[in-house]
Short mmCIF file of C-alpha atoms in Angstrom, two decimals:
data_model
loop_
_atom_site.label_atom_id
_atom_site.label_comp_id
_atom_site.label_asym_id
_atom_site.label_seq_id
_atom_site.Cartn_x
_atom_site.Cartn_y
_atom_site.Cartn_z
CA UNK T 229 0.00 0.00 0.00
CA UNK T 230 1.24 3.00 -1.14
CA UNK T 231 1.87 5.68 1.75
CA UNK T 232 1.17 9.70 1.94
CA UNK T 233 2.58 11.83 -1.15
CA UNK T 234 4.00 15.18 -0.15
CA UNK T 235 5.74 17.39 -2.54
CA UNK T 236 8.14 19.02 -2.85
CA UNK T 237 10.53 17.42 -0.44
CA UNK T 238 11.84 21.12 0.00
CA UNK T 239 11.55 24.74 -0.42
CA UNK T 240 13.56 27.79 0.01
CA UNK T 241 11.86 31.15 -0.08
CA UNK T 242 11.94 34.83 0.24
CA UNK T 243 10.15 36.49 2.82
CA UNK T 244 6.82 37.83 1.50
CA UNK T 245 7.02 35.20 -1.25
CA UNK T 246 4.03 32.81 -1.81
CA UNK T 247 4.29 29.22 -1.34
CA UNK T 248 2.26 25.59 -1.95
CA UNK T 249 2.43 22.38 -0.98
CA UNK T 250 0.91 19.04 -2.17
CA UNK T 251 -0.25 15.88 -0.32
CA UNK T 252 -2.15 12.57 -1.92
CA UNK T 253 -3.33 10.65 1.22
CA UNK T 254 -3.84 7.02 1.49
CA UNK T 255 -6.12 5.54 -1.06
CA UNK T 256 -9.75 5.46 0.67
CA UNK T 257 -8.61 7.62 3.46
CA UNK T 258 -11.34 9.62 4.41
CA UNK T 259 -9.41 12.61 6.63
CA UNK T 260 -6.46 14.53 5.72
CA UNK T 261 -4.51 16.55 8.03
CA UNK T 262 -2.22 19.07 8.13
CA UNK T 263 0.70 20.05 10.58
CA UNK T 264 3.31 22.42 11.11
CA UNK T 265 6.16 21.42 12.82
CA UNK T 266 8.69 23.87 14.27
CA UNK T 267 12.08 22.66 14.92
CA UNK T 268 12.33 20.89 18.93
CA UNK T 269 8.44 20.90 18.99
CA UNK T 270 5.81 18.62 18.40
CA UNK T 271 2.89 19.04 15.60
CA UNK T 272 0.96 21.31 15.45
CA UNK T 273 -2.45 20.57 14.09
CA UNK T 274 -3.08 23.36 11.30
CA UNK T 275 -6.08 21.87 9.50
CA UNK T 276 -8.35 18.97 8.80
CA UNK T 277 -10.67 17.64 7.16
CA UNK T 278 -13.10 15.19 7.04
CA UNK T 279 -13.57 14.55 2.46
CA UNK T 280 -14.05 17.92 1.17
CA UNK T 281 -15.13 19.56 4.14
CA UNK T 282 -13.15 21.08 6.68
CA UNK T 283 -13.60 19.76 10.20
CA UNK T 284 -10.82 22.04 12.35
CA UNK T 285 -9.03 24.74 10.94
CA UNK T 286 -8.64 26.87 14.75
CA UNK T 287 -5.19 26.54 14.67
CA UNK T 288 -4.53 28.46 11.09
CA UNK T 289 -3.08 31.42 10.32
CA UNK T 290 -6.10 32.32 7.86
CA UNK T 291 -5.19 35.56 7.48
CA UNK T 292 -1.79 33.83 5.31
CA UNK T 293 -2.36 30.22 5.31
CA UNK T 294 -5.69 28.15 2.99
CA UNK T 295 -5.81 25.17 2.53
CA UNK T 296 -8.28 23.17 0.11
CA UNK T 297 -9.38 19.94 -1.02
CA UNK T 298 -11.74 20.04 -3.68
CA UNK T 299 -12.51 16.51 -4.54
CA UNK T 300 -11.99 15.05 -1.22
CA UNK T 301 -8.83 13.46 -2.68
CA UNK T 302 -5.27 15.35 -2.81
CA UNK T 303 -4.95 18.59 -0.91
CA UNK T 304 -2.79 21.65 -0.96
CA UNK T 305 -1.48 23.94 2.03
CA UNK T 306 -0.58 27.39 0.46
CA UNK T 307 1.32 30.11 2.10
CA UNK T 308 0.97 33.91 1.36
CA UNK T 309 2.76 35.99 1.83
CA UNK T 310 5.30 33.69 3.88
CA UNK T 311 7.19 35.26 6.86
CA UNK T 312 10.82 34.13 8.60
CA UNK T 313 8.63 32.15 11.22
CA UNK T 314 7.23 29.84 8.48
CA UNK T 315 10.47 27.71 8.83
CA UNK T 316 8.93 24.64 9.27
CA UNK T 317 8.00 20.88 8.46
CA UNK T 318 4.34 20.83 6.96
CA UNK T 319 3.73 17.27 7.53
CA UNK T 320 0.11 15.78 6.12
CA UNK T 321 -1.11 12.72 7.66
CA UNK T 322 -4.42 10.65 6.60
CA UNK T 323 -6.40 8.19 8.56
CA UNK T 324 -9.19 6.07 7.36
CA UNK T 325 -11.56 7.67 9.50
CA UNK T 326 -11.70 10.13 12.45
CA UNK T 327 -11.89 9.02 15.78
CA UNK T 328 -8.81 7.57 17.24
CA UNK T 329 -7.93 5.62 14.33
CA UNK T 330 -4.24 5.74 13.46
CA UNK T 331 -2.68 9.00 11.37
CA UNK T 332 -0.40 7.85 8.90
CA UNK T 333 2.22 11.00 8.33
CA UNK T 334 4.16 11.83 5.17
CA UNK T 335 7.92 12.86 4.24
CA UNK T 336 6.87 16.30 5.04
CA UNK T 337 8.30 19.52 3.41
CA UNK T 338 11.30 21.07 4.49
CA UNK T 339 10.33 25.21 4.14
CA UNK T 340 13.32 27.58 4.97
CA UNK T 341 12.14 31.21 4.91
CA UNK T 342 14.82 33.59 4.18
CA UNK G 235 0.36 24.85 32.30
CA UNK G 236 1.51 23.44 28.70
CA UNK G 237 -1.20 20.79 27.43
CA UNK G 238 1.54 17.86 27.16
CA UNK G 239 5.00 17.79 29.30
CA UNK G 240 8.01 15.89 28.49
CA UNK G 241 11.10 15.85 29.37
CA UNK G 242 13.35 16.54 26.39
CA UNK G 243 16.13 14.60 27.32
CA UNK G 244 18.09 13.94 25.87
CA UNK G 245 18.68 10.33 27.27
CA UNK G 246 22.10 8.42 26.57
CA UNK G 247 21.84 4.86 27.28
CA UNK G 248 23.87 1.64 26.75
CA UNK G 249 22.62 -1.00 24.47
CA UNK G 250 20.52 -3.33 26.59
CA UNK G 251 19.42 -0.51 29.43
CA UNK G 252 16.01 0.09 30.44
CA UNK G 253 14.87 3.61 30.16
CA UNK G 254 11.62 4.89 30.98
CA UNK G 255 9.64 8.12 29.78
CA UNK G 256 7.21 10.47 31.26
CA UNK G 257 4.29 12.46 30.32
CA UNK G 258 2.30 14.67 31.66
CA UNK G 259 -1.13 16.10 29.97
CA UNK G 260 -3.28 18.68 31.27
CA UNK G 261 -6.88 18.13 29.64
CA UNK G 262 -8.57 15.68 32.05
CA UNK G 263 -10.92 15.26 29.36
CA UNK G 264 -8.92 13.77 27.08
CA UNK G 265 -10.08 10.34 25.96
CA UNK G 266 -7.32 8.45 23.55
CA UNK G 267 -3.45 8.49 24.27
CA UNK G 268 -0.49 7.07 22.41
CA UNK G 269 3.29 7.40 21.75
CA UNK G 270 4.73 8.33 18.69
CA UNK G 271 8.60 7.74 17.37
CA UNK G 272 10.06 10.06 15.19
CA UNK G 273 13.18 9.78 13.67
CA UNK G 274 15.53 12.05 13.11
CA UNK G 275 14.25 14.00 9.88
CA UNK G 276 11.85 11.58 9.29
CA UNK G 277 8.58 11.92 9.81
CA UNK G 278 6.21 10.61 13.25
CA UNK G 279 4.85 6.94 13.44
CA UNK G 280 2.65 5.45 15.90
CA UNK G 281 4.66 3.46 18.66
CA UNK G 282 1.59 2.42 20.36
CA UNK G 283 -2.33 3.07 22.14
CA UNK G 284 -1.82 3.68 26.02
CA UNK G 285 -5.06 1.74 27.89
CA UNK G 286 -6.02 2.35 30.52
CA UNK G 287 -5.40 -0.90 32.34
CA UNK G 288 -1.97 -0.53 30.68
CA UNK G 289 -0.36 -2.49 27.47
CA UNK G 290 3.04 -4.26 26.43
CA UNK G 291 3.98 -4.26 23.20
CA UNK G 292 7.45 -6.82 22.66
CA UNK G 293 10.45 -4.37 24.58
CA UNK G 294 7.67 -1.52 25.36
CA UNK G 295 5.37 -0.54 28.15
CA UNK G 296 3.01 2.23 28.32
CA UNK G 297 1.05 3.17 31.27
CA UNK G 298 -1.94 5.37 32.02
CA UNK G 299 -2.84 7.21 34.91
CA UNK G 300 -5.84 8.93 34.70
CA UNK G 301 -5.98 10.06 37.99
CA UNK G 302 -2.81 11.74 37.91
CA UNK G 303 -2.91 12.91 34.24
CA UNK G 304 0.47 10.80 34.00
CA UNK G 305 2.00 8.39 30.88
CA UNK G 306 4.91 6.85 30.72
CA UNK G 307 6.87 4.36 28.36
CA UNK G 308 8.85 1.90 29.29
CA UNK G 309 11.90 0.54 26.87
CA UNK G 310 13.78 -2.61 27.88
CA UNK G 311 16.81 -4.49 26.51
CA UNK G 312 17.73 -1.09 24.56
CA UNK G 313 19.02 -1.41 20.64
CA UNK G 314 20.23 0.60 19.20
CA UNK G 315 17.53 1.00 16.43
CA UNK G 316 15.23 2.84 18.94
CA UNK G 317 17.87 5.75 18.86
CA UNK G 318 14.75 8.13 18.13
CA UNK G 319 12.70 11.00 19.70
CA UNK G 320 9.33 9.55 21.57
CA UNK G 321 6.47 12.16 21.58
CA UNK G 322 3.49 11.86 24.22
CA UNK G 323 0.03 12.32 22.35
CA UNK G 324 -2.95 12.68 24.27
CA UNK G 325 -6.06 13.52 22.64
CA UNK G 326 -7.62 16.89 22.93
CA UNK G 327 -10.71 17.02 25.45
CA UNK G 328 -13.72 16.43 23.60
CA UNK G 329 -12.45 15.65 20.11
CA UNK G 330 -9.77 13.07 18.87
CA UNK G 331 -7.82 16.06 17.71
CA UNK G 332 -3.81 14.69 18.74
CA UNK G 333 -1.82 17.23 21.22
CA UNK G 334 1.84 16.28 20.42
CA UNK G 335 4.48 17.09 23.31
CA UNK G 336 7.62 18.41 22.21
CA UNK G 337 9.24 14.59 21.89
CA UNK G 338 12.11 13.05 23.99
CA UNK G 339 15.03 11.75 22.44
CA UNK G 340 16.87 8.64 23.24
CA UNK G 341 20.27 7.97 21.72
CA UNK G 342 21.31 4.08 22.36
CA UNK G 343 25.36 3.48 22.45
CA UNK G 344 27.02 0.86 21.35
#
């Protein structure tokens, strides 16, 4: 079974500069989540949703950071503009269903903001 | 009080030590717990579910203690394949949103 997609691996950016990423969860995964994880901390939940709809999104920066996932599929994060304390790994995880069942991460993306 | 407390570490132990972690969560609502390993640069994975009435898993122990908002993971015969930083992950009250703690890292020696 294939595991989460993320791309790209890395980014390096300009401050101000926009930014996306890209995650393809498990096949048949219903939820798709998205975390932001600052070097020497844990996670931090940034988004998730449940298909197409969103089901938390209290933890994101909406006034930079959307996120969307129109066919209840793939998702993308997207940054704009991006400041210094962006540096981060945006990890997605999936899970076949919400409520307790296990979150399978991806690679995560590497974003330096410069 | 921060929602999840570890101790960073890090830990330095000799192949074939027993180490133990601790957690500390501050929701008493919180419903689900587990441990996650992450490796260096890589990304989390589920170590294991914490029950209540606590669980073994091969080399690892996890205990709950509801009472005292208190988890803790227990490694025996140490290899040094679980060189590795172990985060505490309680669920948030009410929801099965995951509260990561900031991790504890182990480094096994030869």
């Amino acid at each position: 079974e294939a595991g989460v997609a993320q791309s790209p691996r890395y980014k390096i950016i300009e401050k101000r500069q926009s930014v996306a990423f890209w995650c393809n969860p498990i096949s048949g995964h219903a939820t798709l989540y998205w975390y932001q994880q600052i070097l020497g901390q844990g996670p931090k939940l940034l988004i998730q949703f449940q298909n197409n709809g969103v089901v938390d999104d209290s933890q994101l920066p909406k006034d930079r950071f959307s996120a969307e996932r129109l066919k209840g599929v793939d998702s993308t994060l997207k940054i704009q503009p991006a400041k210094l304390e962006d540096s981060a790994v945006y990890l997605c995880a999936s899970s076949h269903w919400t409520g307790g069942y296990e979150q399978y991460f991806g690679p995560g993306t590497r974003l330096t903001v410069t | 009080r921060k929602e999840v407390e570890q101790d960073p570490g890090p830990f330095n132990v000799p192949e074939g030590a027993t180490v133990a972690f601790n957690c500390t969560y501050s929701n008493s609502a919180s419903q689900s717990f587990f441990w996650y390993r992450q490796d260096c640069r890589k990304e989390p994975k589920l170590l294991m579910s914490v029950y209540s009435s606590g669980n073994e898993d091969g080399r690892f122990t996890a205990q709950l203690n509801r009472a005292s908002q208190y988890i803790s993971l227990l490694i025996r015969d140490s290899k040094l394949s679980d060189s590795a930083t172990y985060l505490c992950v309680p669920t948030q009250g009410g929801s099965e949103k995951l509260v990561f703690g900031k991790g504890t890292k182990l480094t096994v020696n030869p």
